[in-house]
mmCIF file of N, CA, C and O in Angstrom:
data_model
loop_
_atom_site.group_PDB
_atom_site.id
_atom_site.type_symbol
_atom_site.label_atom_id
_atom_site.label_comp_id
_atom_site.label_asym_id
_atom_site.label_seq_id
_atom_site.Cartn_x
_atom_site.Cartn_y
_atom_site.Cartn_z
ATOM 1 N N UNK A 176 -38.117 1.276 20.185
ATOM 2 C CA UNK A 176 -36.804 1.283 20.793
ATOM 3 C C UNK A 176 -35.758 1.590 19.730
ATOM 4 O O UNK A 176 -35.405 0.938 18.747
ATOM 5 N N UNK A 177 -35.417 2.605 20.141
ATOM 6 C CA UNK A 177 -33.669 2.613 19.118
ATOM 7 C C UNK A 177 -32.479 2.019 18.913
ATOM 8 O O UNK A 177 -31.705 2.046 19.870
ATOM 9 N N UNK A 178 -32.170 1.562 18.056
ATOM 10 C CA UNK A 178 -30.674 1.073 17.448
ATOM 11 C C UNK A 178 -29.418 1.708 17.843
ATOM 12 O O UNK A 178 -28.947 2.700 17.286
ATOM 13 N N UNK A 179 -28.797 0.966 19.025
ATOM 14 C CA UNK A 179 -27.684 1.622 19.489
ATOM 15 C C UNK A 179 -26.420 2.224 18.048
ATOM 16 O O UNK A 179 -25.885 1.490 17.218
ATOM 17 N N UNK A 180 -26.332 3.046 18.124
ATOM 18 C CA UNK A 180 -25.302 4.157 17.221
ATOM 19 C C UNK A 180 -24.173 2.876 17.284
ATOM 20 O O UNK A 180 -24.001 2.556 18.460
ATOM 21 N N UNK A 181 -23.455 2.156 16.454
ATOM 22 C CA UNK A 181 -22.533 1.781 16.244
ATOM 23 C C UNK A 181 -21.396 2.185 16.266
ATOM 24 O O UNK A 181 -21.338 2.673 15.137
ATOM 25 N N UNK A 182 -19.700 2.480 17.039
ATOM 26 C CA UNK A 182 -19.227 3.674 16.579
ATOM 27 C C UNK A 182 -17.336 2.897 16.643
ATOM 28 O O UNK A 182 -17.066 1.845 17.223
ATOM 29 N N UNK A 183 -16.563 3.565 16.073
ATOM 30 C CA UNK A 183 -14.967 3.585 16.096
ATOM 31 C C UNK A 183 -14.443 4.530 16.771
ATOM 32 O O UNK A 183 -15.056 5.596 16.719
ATOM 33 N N UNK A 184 -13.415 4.498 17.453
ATOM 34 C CA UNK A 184 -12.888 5.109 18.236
ATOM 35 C C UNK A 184 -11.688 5.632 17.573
ATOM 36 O O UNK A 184 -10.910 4.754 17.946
ATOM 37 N N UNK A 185 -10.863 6.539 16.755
ATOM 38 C CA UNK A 185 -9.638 6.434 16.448
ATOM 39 C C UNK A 185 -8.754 7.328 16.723
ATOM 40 O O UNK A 185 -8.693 8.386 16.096
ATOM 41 N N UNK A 186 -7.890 6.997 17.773
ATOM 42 C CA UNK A 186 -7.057 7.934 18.298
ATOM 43 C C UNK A 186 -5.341 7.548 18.683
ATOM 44 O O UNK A 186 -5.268 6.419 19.168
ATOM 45 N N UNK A 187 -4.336 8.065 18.595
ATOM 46 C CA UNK A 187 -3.091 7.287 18.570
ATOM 47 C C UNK A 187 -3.031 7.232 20.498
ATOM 48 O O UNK A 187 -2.320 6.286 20.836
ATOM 49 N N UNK A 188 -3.389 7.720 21.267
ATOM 50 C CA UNK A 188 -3.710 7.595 22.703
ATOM 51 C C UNK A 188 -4.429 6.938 23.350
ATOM 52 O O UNK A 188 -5.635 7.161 23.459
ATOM 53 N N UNK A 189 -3.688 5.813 24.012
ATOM 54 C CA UNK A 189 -4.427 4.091 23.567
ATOM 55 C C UNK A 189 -5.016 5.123 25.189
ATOM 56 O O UNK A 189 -6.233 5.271 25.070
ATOM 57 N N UNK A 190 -4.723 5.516 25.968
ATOM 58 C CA UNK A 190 -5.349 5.854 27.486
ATOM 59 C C UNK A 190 -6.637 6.803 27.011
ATOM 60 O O UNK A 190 -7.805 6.658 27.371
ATOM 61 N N UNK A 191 -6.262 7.515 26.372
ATOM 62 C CA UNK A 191 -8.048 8.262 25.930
ATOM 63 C C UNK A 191 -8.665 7.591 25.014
ATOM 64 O O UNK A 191 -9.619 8.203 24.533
ATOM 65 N N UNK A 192 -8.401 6.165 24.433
ATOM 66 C CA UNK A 192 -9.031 5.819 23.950
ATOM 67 C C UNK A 192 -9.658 4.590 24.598
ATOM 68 O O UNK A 192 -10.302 3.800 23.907
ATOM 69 N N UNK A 193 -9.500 4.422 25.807
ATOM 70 C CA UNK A 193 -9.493 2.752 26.861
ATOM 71 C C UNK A 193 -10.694 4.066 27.453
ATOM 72 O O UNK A 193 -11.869 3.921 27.117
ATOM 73 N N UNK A 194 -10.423 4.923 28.058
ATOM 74 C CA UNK A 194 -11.621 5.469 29.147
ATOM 75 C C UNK A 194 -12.728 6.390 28.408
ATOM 76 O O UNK A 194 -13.619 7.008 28.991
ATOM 77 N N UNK A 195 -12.532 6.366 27.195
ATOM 78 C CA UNK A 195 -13.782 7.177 25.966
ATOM 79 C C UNK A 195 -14.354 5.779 25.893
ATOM 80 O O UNK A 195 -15.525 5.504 26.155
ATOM 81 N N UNK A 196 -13.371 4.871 25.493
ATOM 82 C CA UNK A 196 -14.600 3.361 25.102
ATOM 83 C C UNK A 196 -15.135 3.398 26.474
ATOM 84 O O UNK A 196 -16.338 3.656 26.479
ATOM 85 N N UNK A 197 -14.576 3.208 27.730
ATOM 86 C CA UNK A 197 -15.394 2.694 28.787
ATOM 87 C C UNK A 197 -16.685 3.307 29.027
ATOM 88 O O UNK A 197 -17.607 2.692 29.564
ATOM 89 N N UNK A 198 -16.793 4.932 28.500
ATOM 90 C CA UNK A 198 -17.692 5.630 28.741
ATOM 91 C C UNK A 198 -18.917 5.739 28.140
ATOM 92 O O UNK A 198 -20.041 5.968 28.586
ATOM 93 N N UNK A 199 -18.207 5.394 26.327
ATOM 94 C CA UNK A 199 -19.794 5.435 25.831
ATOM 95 C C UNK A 199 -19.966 3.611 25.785
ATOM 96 O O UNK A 199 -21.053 3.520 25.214
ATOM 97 N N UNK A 200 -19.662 2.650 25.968
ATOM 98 C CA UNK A 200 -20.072 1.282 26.602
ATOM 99 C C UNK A 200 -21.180 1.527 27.969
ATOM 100 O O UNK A 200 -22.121 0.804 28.296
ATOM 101 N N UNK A 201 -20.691 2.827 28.628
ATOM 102 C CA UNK A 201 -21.991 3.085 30.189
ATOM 103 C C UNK A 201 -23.134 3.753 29.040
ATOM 104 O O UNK A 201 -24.285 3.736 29.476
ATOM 105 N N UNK A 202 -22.997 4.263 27.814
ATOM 106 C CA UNK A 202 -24.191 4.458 27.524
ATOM 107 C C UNK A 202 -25.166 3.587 26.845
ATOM 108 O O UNK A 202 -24.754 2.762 26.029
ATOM 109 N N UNK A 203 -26.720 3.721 27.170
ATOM 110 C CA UNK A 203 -27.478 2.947 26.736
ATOM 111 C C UNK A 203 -27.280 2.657 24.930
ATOM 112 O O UNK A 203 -27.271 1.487 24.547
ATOM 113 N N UNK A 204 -27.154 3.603 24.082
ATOM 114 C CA UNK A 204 -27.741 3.593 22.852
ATOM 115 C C UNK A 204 -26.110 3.780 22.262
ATOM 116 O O UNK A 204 -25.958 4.883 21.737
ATOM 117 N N UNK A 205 -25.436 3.307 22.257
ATOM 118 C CA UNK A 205 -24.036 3.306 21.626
ATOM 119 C C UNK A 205 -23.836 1.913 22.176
ATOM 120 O O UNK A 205 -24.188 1.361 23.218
ATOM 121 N N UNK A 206 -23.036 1.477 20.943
ATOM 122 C CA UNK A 206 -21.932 0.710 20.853
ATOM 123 C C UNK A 206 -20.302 0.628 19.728
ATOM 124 O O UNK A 206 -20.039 0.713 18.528
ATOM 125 N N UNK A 207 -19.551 0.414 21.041
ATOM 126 C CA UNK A 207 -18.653 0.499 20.556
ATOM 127 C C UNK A 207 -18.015 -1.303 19.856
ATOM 128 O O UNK A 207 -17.893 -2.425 20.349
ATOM 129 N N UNK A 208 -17.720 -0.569 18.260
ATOM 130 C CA UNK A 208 -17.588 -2.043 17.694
ATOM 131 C C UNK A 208 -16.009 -2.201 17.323
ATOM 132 O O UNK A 208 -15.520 -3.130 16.682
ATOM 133 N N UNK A 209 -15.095 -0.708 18.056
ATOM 134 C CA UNK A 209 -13.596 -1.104 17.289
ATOM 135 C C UNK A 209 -13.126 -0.068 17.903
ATOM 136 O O UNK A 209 -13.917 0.831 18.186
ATOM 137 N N UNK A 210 -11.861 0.046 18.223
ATOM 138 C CA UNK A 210 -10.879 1.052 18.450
ATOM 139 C C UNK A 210 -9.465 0.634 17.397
ATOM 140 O O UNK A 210 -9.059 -0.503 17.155
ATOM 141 N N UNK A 211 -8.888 1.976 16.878
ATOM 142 C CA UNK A 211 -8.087 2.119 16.325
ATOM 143 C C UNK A 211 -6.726 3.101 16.341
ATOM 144 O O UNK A 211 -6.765 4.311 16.116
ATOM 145 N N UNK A 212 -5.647 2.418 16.620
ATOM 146 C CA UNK A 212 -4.757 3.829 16.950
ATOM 147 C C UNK A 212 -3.640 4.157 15.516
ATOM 148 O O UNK A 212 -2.462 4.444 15.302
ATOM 149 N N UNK A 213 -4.588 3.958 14.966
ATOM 150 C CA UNK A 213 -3.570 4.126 13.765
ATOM 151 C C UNK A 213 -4.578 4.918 12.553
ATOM 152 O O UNK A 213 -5.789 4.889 12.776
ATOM 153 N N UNK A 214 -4.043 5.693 11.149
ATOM 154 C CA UNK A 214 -4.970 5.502 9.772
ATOM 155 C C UNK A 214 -5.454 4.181 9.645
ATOM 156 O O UNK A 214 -6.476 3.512 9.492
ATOM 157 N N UNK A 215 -4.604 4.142 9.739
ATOM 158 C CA UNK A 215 -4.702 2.275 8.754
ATOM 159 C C UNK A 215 -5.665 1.433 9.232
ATOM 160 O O UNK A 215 -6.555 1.036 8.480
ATOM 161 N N UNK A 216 -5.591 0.981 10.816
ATOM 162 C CA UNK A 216 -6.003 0.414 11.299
ATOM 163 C C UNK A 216 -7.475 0.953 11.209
ATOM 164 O O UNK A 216 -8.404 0.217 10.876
ATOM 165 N N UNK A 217 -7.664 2.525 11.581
ATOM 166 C CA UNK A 217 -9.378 2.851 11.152
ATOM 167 C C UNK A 217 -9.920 2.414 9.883
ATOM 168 O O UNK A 217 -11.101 2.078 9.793
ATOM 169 N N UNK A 218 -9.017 2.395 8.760
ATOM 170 C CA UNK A 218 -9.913 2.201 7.659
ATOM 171 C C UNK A 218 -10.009 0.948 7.494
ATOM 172 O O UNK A 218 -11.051 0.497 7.020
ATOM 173 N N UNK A 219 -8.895 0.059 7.864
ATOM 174 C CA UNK A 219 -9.383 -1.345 8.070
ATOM 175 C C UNK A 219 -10.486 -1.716 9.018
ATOM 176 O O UNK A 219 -11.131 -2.757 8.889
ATOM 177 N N UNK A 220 -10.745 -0.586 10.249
ATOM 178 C CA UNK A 220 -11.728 -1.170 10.923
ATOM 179 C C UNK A 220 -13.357 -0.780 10.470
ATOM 180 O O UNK A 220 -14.362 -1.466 10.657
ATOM 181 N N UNK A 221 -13.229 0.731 9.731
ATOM 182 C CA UNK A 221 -14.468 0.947 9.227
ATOM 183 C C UNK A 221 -14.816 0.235 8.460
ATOM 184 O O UNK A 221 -16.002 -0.060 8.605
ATOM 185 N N UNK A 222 -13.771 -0.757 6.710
ATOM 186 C CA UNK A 222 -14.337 -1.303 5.787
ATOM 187 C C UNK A 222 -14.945 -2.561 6.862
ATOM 188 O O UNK A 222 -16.117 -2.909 6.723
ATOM 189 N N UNK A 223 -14.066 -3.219 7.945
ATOM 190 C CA UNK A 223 -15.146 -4.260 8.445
ATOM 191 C C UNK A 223 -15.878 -3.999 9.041
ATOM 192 O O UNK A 223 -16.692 -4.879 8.764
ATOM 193 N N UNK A 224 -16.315 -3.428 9.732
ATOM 194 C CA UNK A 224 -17.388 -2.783 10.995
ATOM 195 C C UNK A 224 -18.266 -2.166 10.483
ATOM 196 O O UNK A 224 -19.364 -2.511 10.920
ATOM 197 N N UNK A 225 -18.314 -1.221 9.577
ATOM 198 C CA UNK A 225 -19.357 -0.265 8.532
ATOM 199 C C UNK A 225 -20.217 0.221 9.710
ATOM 200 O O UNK A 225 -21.344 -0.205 9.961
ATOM 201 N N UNK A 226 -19.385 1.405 10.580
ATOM 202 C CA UNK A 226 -19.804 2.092 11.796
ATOM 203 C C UNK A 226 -20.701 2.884 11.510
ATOM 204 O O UNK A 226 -20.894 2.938 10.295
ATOM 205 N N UNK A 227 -21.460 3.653 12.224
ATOM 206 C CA UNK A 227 -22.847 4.690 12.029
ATOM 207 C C UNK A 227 -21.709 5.887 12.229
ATOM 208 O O UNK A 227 -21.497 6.596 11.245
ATOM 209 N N UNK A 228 -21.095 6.104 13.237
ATOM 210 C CA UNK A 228 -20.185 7.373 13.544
ATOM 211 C C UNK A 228 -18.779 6.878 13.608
ATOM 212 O O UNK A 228 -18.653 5.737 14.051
ATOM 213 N N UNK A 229 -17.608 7.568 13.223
ATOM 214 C CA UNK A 229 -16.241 7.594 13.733
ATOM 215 C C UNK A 229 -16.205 8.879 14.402
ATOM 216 O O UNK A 229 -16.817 9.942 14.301
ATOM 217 N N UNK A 230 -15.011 8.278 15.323
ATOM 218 C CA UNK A 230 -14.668 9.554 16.274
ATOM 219 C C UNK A 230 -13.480 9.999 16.026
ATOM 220 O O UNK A 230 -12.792 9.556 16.946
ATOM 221 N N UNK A 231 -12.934 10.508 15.451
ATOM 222 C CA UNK A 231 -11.168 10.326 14.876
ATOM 223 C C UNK A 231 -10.503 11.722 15.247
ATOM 224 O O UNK A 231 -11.020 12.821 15.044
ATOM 225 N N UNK A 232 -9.034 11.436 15.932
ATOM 226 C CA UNK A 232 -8.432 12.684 15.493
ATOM 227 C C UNK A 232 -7.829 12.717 14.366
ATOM 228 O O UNK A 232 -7.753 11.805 13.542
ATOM 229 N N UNK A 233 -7.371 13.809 14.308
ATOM 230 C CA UNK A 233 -6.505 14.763 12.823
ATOM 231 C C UNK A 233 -5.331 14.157 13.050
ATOM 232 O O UNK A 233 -4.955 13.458 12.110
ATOM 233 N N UNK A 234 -4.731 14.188 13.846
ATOM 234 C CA UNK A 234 -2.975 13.403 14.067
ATOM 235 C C UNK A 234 -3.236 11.855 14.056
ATOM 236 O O UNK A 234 -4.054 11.368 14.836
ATOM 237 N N UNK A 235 -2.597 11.162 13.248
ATOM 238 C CA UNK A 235 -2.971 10.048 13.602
ATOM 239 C C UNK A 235 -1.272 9.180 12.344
ATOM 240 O O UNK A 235 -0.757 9.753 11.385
ATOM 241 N N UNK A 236 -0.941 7.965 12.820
ATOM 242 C CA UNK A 236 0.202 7.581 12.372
ATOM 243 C C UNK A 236 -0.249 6.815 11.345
ATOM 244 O O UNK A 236 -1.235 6.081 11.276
ATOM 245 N N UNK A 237 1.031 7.212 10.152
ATOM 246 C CA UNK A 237 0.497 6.155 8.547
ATOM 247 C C UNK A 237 -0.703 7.456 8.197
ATOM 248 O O UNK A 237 -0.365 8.402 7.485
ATOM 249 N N UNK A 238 -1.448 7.408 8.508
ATOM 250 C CA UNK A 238 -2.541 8.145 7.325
ATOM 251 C C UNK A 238 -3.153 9.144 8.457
ATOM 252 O O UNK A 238 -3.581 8.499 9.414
ATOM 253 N N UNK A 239 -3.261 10.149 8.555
ATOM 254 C CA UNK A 239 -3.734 10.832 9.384
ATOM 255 C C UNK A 239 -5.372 11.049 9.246
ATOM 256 O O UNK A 239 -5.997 10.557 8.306
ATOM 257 N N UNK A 240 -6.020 11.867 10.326
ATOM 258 C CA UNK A 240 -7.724 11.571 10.325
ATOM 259 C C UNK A 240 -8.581 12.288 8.814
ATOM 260 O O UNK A 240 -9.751 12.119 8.472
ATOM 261 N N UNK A 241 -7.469 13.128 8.119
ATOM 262 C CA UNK A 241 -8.227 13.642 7.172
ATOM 263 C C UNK A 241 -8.252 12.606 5.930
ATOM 264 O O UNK A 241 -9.167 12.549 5.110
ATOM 265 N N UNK A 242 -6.878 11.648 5.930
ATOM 266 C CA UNK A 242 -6.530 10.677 4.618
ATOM 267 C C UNK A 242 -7.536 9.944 4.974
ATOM 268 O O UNK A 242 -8.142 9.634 3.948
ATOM 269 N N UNK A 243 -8.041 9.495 5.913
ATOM 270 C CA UNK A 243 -8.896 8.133 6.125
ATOM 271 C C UNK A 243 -10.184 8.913 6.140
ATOM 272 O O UNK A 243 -11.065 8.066 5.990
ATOM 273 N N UNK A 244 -10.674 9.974 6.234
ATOM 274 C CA UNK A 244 -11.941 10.458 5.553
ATOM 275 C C UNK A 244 -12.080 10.564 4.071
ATOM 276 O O UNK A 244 -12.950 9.980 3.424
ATOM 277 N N UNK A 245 -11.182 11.334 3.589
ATOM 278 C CA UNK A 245 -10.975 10.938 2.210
ATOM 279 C C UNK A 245 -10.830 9.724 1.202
ATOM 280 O O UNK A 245 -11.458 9.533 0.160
ATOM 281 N N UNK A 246 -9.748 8.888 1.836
ATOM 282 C CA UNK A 246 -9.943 7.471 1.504
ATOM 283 C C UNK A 246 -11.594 7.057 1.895
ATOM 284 O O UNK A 246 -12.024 6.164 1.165
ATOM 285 N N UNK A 247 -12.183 7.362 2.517
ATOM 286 C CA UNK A 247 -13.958 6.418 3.281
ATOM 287 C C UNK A 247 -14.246 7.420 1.790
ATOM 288 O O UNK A 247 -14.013 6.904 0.697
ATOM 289 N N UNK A 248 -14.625 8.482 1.853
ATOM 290 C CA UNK A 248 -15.725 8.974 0.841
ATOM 291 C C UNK A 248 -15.059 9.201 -0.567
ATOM 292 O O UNK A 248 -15.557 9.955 -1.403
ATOM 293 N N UNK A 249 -13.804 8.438 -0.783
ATOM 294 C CA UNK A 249 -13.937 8.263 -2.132
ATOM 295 C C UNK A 249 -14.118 6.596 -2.680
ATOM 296 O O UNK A 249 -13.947 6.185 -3.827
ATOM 297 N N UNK A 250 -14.594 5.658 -1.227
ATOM 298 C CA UNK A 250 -15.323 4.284 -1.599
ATOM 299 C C UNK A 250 -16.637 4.272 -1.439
ATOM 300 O O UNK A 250 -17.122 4.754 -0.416
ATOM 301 N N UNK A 251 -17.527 3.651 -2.547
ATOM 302 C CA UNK A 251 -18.474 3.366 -2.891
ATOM 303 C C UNK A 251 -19.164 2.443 -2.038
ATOM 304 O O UNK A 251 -19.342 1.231 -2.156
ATOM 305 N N UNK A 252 -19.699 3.679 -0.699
ATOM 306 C CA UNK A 252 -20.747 2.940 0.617
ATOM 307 C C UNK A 252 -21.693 3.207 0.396
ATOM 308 O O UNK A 252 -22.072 4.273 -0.088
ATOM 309 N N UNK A 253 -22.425 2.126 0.757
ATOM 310 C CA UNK A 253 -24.201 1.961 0.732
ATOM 311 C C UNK A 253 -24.204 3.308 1.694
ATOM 312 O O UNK A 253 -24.544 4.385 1.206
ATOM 313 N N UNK A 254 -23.890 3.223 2.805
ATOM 314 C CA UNK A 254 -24.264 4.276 3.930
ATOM 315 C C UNK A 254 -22.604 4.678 4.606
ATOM 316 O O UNK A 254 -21.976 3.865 5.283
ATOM 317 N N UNK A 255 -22.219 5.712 4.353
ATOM 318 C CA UNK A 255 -21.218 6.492 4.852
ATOM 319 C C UNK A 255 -21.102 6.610 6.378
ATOM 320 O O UNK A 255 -22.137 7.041 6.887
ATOM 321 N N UNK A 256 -20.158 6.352 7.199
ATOM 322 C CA UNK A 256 -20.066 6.801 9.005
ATOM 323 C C UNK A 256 -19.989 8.457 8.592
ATOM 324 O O UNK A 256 -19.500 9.155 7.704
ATOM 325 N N UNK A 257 -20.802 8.614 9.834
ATOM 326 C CA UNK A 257 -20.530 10.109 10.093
ATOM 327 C C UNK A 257 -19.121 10.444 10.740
ATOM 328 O O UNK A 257 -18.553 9.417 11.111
ATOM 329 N N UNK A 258 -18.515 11.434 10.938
ATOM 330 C CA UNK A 258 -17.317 11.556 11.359
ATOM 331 C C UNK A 258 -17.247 12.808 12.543
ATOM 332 O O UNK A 258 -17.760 13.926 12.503
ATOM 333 N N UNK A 259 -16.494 12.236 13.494
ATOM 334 C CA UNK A 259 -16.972 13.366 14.845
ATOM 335 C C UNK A 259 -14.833 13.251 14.803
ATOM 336 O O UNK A 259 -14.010 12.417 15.181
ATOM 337 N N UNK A 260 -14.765 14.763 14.044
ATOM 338 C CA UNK A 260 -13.329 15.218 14.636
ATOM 339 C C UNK A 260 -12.965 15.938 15.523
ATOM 340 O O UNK A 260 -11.763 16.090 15.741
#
């Protein structure tokens, strides 16, 4: 049996981000462990959560989706989230 995909949601559109969580929650092998509508708030939620995937857009308030990739891969993770922009 497989290990549901762990994942973050980060988008400043709290409504596409309420009916994307509802959707992959209907899927078997995902879980969703955080939503974030901010930079900030993603990288605070990845250092606690240490997600398998983020889902992030590029616009995003305070640090946009490329600063908070950059900020993730210039810290020293056992295992890196993949990033779905």
């Amino acid at each position: 049996m497989c290990k549901a995909a762990r994942i973050i949601i980060a988008d400043d559109n709290r409504e596409y981000c309420e009916m994307f969580a509802k959707h992959c929650e209907s899927m078997k092998n995902v879980e969703v462990v955080a939503v974030a509508y901010d930079g900030e708030e993603a990288i605070q939620a990845i250092l606690e959560f240490k997600p398998d995937i983020v889902i992030i857009d590029i616009i995003l308030s305070y640090i946009d989706g490329l600063g908070v990739m950059e900020k993730i891969n210039s810290l020293n993770f056992e295992k890196k989230p993949k990033f779905i922009v």
